[in-house]
Amino acid sequence: MDGATGLILGMSVGMLLQFIVLGIGVGAFGTLIGAGGGLVFVPVFLYTFTDWTPAMVVGTSLTIVMFNAMSASTAFIKQKKILYSAAIWFTLATIPGSYLGAVASEGFDVSMLKFWFGLFLLCMSTFIGYKNWTKGQRKEESLQLHELTYSKTIGCLISVVVGFISSVFGIGGGLIHVAALVYLLGFPTHIATATSQFILFLSTIMGVTTHYFLGHIQWNIAIACGIGAVIGAQLGAAIAKRLKATSILMVFSVGVGILALQLIHSSGKLW
């Protein structure tokens, strides 16, 4: 196979397959916890592509998150687990922050991104792990979509912040939305995960569009990982149906905590 035919999207077939497999694994995990997979793609890109600017890492990650969330949303739509009334309002509230976050990401250097992203992940991991450990299986898990009541005002205020964090870190914001829907608004975990993924898909469109016009997206990597993420999202949605809510949240807490400590350590900001 010569150089011309052996390259797809500007990379070798072997490398292409590696990124597709990465996308499948991360897409499945991200869908399982409602986070879109950006929490893994950002550190992977930081360590793999040392010549990328932080804005390129964030923009490329967010693009893959959009593909992942789109695929996961189709699966959750079929399962009828999305609360659309909340999803639409909360998505609209993310739009201003999504634009501002994409612009703000240009101000990060690599060590800053590692430290602040790691610190953010550590806070989320600790909070969710603590809540899950102290409360155990939540009583609200038996609630159906039509039985849910929630504060639209609180949800929209949280979503403004989520929109900013989504674009500035390239994670999509599902990390905060799942926690907020579960612990502040009283959503059952499975409904929170599904609704978060739908919000994630709609809200990342603004962030990705802004990153595109700013030239932050590395499309060959985004497409390769995005193909895998679309497949992984379907796998994650299927697995989510078979796991207890506490299991989903503990996977979330432990996995995110490990990533957080590694990022903070490698940032060099503690010494």
Coordinates of C-alpha atoms in Angstrom, one line a residue:
M1 CA 0.0 0.0 0.0
D2 CA 1.7 3.2 -1.1
G3 CA 1.7 6.5 0.8
A4 CA -1.3 7.9 -1.1
T5 CA -3.6 5.0 -0.6
G6 CA -2.3 4.2 2.9
L7 CA -3.5 7.5 4.3
I8 CA -7.0 8.4 5.3
L9 CA -7.8 11.8 6.7
G10 CA -4.1 12.6 6.6
M11 CA -3.1 9.6 8.9
S12 CA -2.2 6.0 8.4
V13 CA -4.8 3.3 8.5
G14 CA -3.4 1.9 11.8
M15 CA -3.6 5.3 13.5
L16 CA -7.1 5.9 12.1
L17 CA -8.2 2.6 13.7
Q18 CA -6.6 3.5 17.0
F19 CA -8.6 6.8 17.2
I20 CA -11.8 5.0 16.2
V21 CA -11.3 2.5 19.0
L22 CA -10.5 5.3 21.4
G23 CA -13.7 7.0 20.3
I24 CA -15.7 3.9 20.9
G25 CA -14.4 3.4 24.5
V26 CA -14.7 7.0 25.5
G27 CA -18.0 7.4 23.8
A28 CA -19.4 4.5 25.7
F29 CA -18.1 5.7 29.0
G30 CA -19.2 9.3 28.4
T31 CA -22.7 8.2 27.5
L32 CA -22.9 6.0 30.5
I33 CA -22.4 8.9 32.9
G34 CA -24.0 11.6 30.7
A35 CA -20.8 13.6 30.2
G36 CA -20.1 13.2 26.5
G37 CA -16.5 11.9 26.8
G38 CA -14.7 15.2 26.8
L39 CA -13.2 14.5 30.2
V40 CA -11.1 11.8 28.6
F41 CA -10.4 13.4 25.2
V42 CA -9.0 16.6 26.6
P43 CA -6.2 14.9 28.7
V44 CA -5.5 12.4 25.9
F45 CA -5.0 15.2 23.4
L46 CA -2.9 17.2 25.8
Y47 CA -0.5 14.4 26.3
T48 CA -0.6 13.1 22.7
F49 CA -0.4 16.3 20.6
T50 CA 2.1 18.5 22.4
D51 CA 2.2 20.9 19.4
W52 CA -1.5 21.7 19.7
T53 CA -2.6 24.9 21.5
P54 CA -5.0 24.5 24.4
A55 CA -7.7 26.0 22.2
M56 CA -7.2 23.3 19.6
V57 CA -7.4 20.6 22.2
V58 CA -10.7 22.1 23.5
G59 CA -12.2 22.7 20.1
T60 CA -11.4 19.3 18.7
S61 CA -12.6 17.6 21.9
L62 CA -15.9 19.5 21.9
T63 CA -16.5 18.5 18.3
I64 CA -16.2 14.8 19.2
V65 CA -18.5 15.4 22.2
M66 CA -21.1 16.8 19.8
F67 CA -21.0 13.7 17.6
N68 CA -21.1 11.5 20.7
A69 CA -24.1 13.3 22.2
M70 CA -26.0 13.3 18.9
S71 CA -25.7 9.5 18.7
A72 CA -26.5 9.0 22.4
S73 CA -29.5 11.2 22.1
T74 CA -31.0 9.1 19.4
A75 CA -30.7 6.0 21.6
F76 CA -32.3 7.8 24.6
I77 CA -35.1 9.1 22.4
K78 CA -36.0 5.5 21.6
Q79 CA -35.9 4.6 25.3
K80 CA -38.2 7.6 26.0
K81 CA -36.0 8.8 28.9
I82 CA -35.5 12.5 27.9
L83 CA -37.5 15.2 29.6
Y84 CA -37.9 17.6 26.7
S85 CA -39.4 20.5 28.6
A86 CA -36.3 20.8 30.7
A87 CA -33.9 20.1 27.9
I88 CA -35.1 22.9 25.6
W89 CA -35.1 25.6 28.3
F90 CA -31.7 24.5 29.7
T91 CA -30.2 24.4 26.2
L92 CA -31.3 27.9 25.4
A93 CA -29.7 29.1 28.7
T94 CA -26.3 27.6 27.7
I95 CA -25.9 29.6 24.5
P96 CA -24.4 32.8 25.8
G97 CA -21.9 30.9 27.9
S98 CA -20.9 28.5 25.1
Y99 CA -19.8 31.5 22.9
L100 CA -17.9 33.2 25.7
G101 CA -16.2 30.0 26.8
A102 CA -14.9 29.3 23.2
V103 CA -13.4 32.7 23.1
A104 CA -11.9 32.5 26.6
S105 CA -10.2 29.2 25.8
E106 CA -7.7 31.1 23.7
G107 CA -6.2 32.6 26.9
F108 CA -5.1 29.2 28.3
D109 CA -1.6 27.8 28.1
V110 CA -1.1 24.0 28.5
S111 CA -0.2 24.0 32.2
M112 CA -3.1 26.3 33.0
L113 CA -5.5 24.1 31.2
K114 CA -4.2 20.9 32.9
F115 CA -4.4 22.5 36.4
W116 CA -7.8 24.2 36.2
F117 CA -9.4 21.3 34.3
G118 CA -8.0 18.8 36.8
L119 CA -9.2 20.9 39.7
F120 CA -12.6 21.2 38.2
L121 CA -12.8 17.4 37.7
L122 CA -11.6 16.7 41.2
C123 CA -14.3 18.9 42.7
M124 CA -17.0 17.2 40.7
S125 CA -15.7 13.7 41.5
T126 CA -15.5 14.4 45.2
F127 CA -19.0 16.0 45.3
I128 CA -20.7 13.2 43.4
G129 CA -18.8 10.4 45.2
Y130 CA -19.8 11.9 48.6
K131 CA -23.4 12.4 47.7
N132 CA -23.7 8.9 46.3
W133 CA -21.9 7.3 49.3
T134 CA -24.1 9.1 51.9
K135 CA -27.4 8.7 50.2
G136 CA -27.2 5.3 48.5
Q137 CA -30.0 4.4 46.2
R138 CA -32.2 7.5 45.7
K139 CA -35.9 7.2 46.3
E140 CA -36.7 9.3 43.3
E141 CA -35.5 6.5 40.9
S142 CA -39.1 5.2 40.6
L143 CA -40.4 8.5 39.2
Q144 CA -41.7 8.7 35.7
L145 CA -41.2 11.6 33.2
H146 CA -44.7 12.9 33.7
E147 CA -44.3 12.9 37.5
L148 CA -41.2 15.1 37.6
T149 CA -41.3 18.6 39.0
Y150 CA -38.3 21.0 39.0
S151 CA -37.3 24.6 39.3
K152 CA -36.9 26.0 35.8
T153 CA -35.1 29.1 37.2
I154 CA -32.4 27.2 39.0
G155 CA -31.9 24.9 36.1
C156 CA -31.5 27.8 33.7
L157 CA -29.0 29.6 36.0
I158 CA -26.9 26.4 36.2
S159 CA -27.1 26.0 32.5
V160 CA -25.6 29.5 31.9
V161 CA -22.5 28.4 33.8
V162 CA -22.5 25.0 32.1
G163 CA -22.4 26.6 28.7
F164 CA -19.3 28.5 29.6
I165 CA -17.5 25.6 31.2
S166 CA -18.5 23.4 28.3
S167 CA -16.7 25.5 25.7
V168 CA -13.8 26.6 27.9
F169 CA -12.8 23.1 28.8
G170 CA -14.2 21.2 25.7
I171 CA -16.2 18.7 27.8
G172 CA -19.7 19.5 26.8
G173 CA -20.9 20.4 30.3
G174 CA -22.6 17.0 31.0
L175 CA -20.5 16.7 34.2
I176 CA -22.3 19.5 35.9
H177 CA -25.7 18.9 34.3
V178 CA -25.9 15.3 35.5
A179 CA -25.0 16.4 39.1
A180 CA -27.3 19.4 39.0
L181 CA -30.3 17.4 37.6
V182 CA -29.8 14.6 40.2
Y183 CA -28.9 16.4 43.4
L184 CA -30.4 19.9 43.0
L185 CA -33.5 19.3 40.8
G186 CA -34.4 15.8 42.0
F187 CA -34.2 13.9 38.6
P188 CA -33.8 10.1 38.7
T189 CA -30.3 9.3 37.5
H190 CA -31.2 7.5 34.3
I191 CA -33.5 10.4 33.2
A192 CA -30.8 12.9 34.2
T193 CA -28.2 11.1 32.1
A194 CA -30.5 10.9 29.1
T195 CA -31.7 14.5 29.4
S196 CA -28.1 15.7 29.9
Q197 CA -27.0 14.0 26.6
F198 CA -29.8 15.7 24.7
I199 CA -28.9 19.1 26.2
L200 CA -25.3 18.3 25.4
F201 CA -26.0 17.7 21.7
L202 CA -28.0 20.9 21.3
S203 CA -25.7 23.1 23.4
T204 CA -22.4 22.0 21.9
I205 CA -23.5 23.1 18.4
M206 CA -22.9 26.8 19.4
G207 CA -19.5 26.0 21.0
V208 CA -18.4 24.0 18.0
T209 CA -19.5 26.6 15.6
T210 CA -17.5 29.3 17.5
H211 CA -14.4 27.1 17.7
Y212 CA -14.8 26.4 13.9
F213 CA -14.7 30.1 13.0
L214 CA -11.7 30.6 15.3
G215 CA -9.8 27.8 13.6
H216 CA -9.5 25.6 16.7
I217 CA -10.7 22.2 15.3
Q218 CA -8.4 19.5 14.0
W219 CA -10.9 17.8 11.7
N220 CA -9.0 14.6 10.9
I221 CA -8.8 13.7 14.6
A222 CA -12.3 14.9 15.3
I223 CA -13.8 12.8 12.5
A224 CA -11.8 9.7 13.4
C225 CA -12.7 9.8 17.1
G226 CA -16.2 11.0 16.2
I227 CA -16.9 7.9 14.2
G228 CA -15.9 5.8 17.2
A229 CA -17.9 8.0 19.6
V230 CA -21.1 7.5 17.6
I231 CA -20.7 3.7 17.9
G232 CA -19.6 4.0 21.5
A233 CA -22.6 6.1 22.4
Q234 CA -25.0 3.4 21.3
L235 CA -23.1 0.9 23.4
G236 CA -23.1 3.1 26.4
A237 CA -26.8 3.8 26.2
A238 CA -27.5 0.0 26.1
I239 CA -25.2 -0.6 29.1
A240 CA -26.9 2.2 31.1
K241 CA -30.2 0.3 30.9
R242 CA -28.7 -2.6 32.8
L243 CA -26.8 -0.7 35.6
K244 CA -28.2 0.6 38.9
A245 CA -28.1 4.4 39.4
T246 CA -25.5 4.1 42.2
S247 CA -23.2 2.0 40.0
I248 CA -23.3 4.7 37.2
L249 CA -22.5 7.5 39.7
M250 CA -19.6 5.5 41.4
V251 CA -18.1 4.8 37.9
F252 CA -18.3 8.5 37.3
S253 CA -16.7 9.5 40.6
V254 CA -13.8 7.1 40.6
G255 CA -12.9 7.5 36.9
V256 CA -13.1 11.3 37.0
G257 CA -11.1 11.5 40.2
I258 CA -8.2 9.5 38.8
L259 CA -8.0 11.7 35.7
A260 CA -8.2 14.8 37.9
L261 CA -5.2 13.9 40.1
Q262 CA -3.1 13.0 37.0
L263 CA -3.8 16.3 35.3
I264 CA -3.1 18.4 38.5
H265 CA 0.1 16.5 39.1
S266 CA 1.4 16.9 35.5
S267 CA 0.5 20.6 35.4
G268 CA 3.5 21.5 37.6
K269 CA 1.4 24.2 39.3
L270 CA 1.8 22.7 42.8
W271 CA 5.5 23.3 43.0

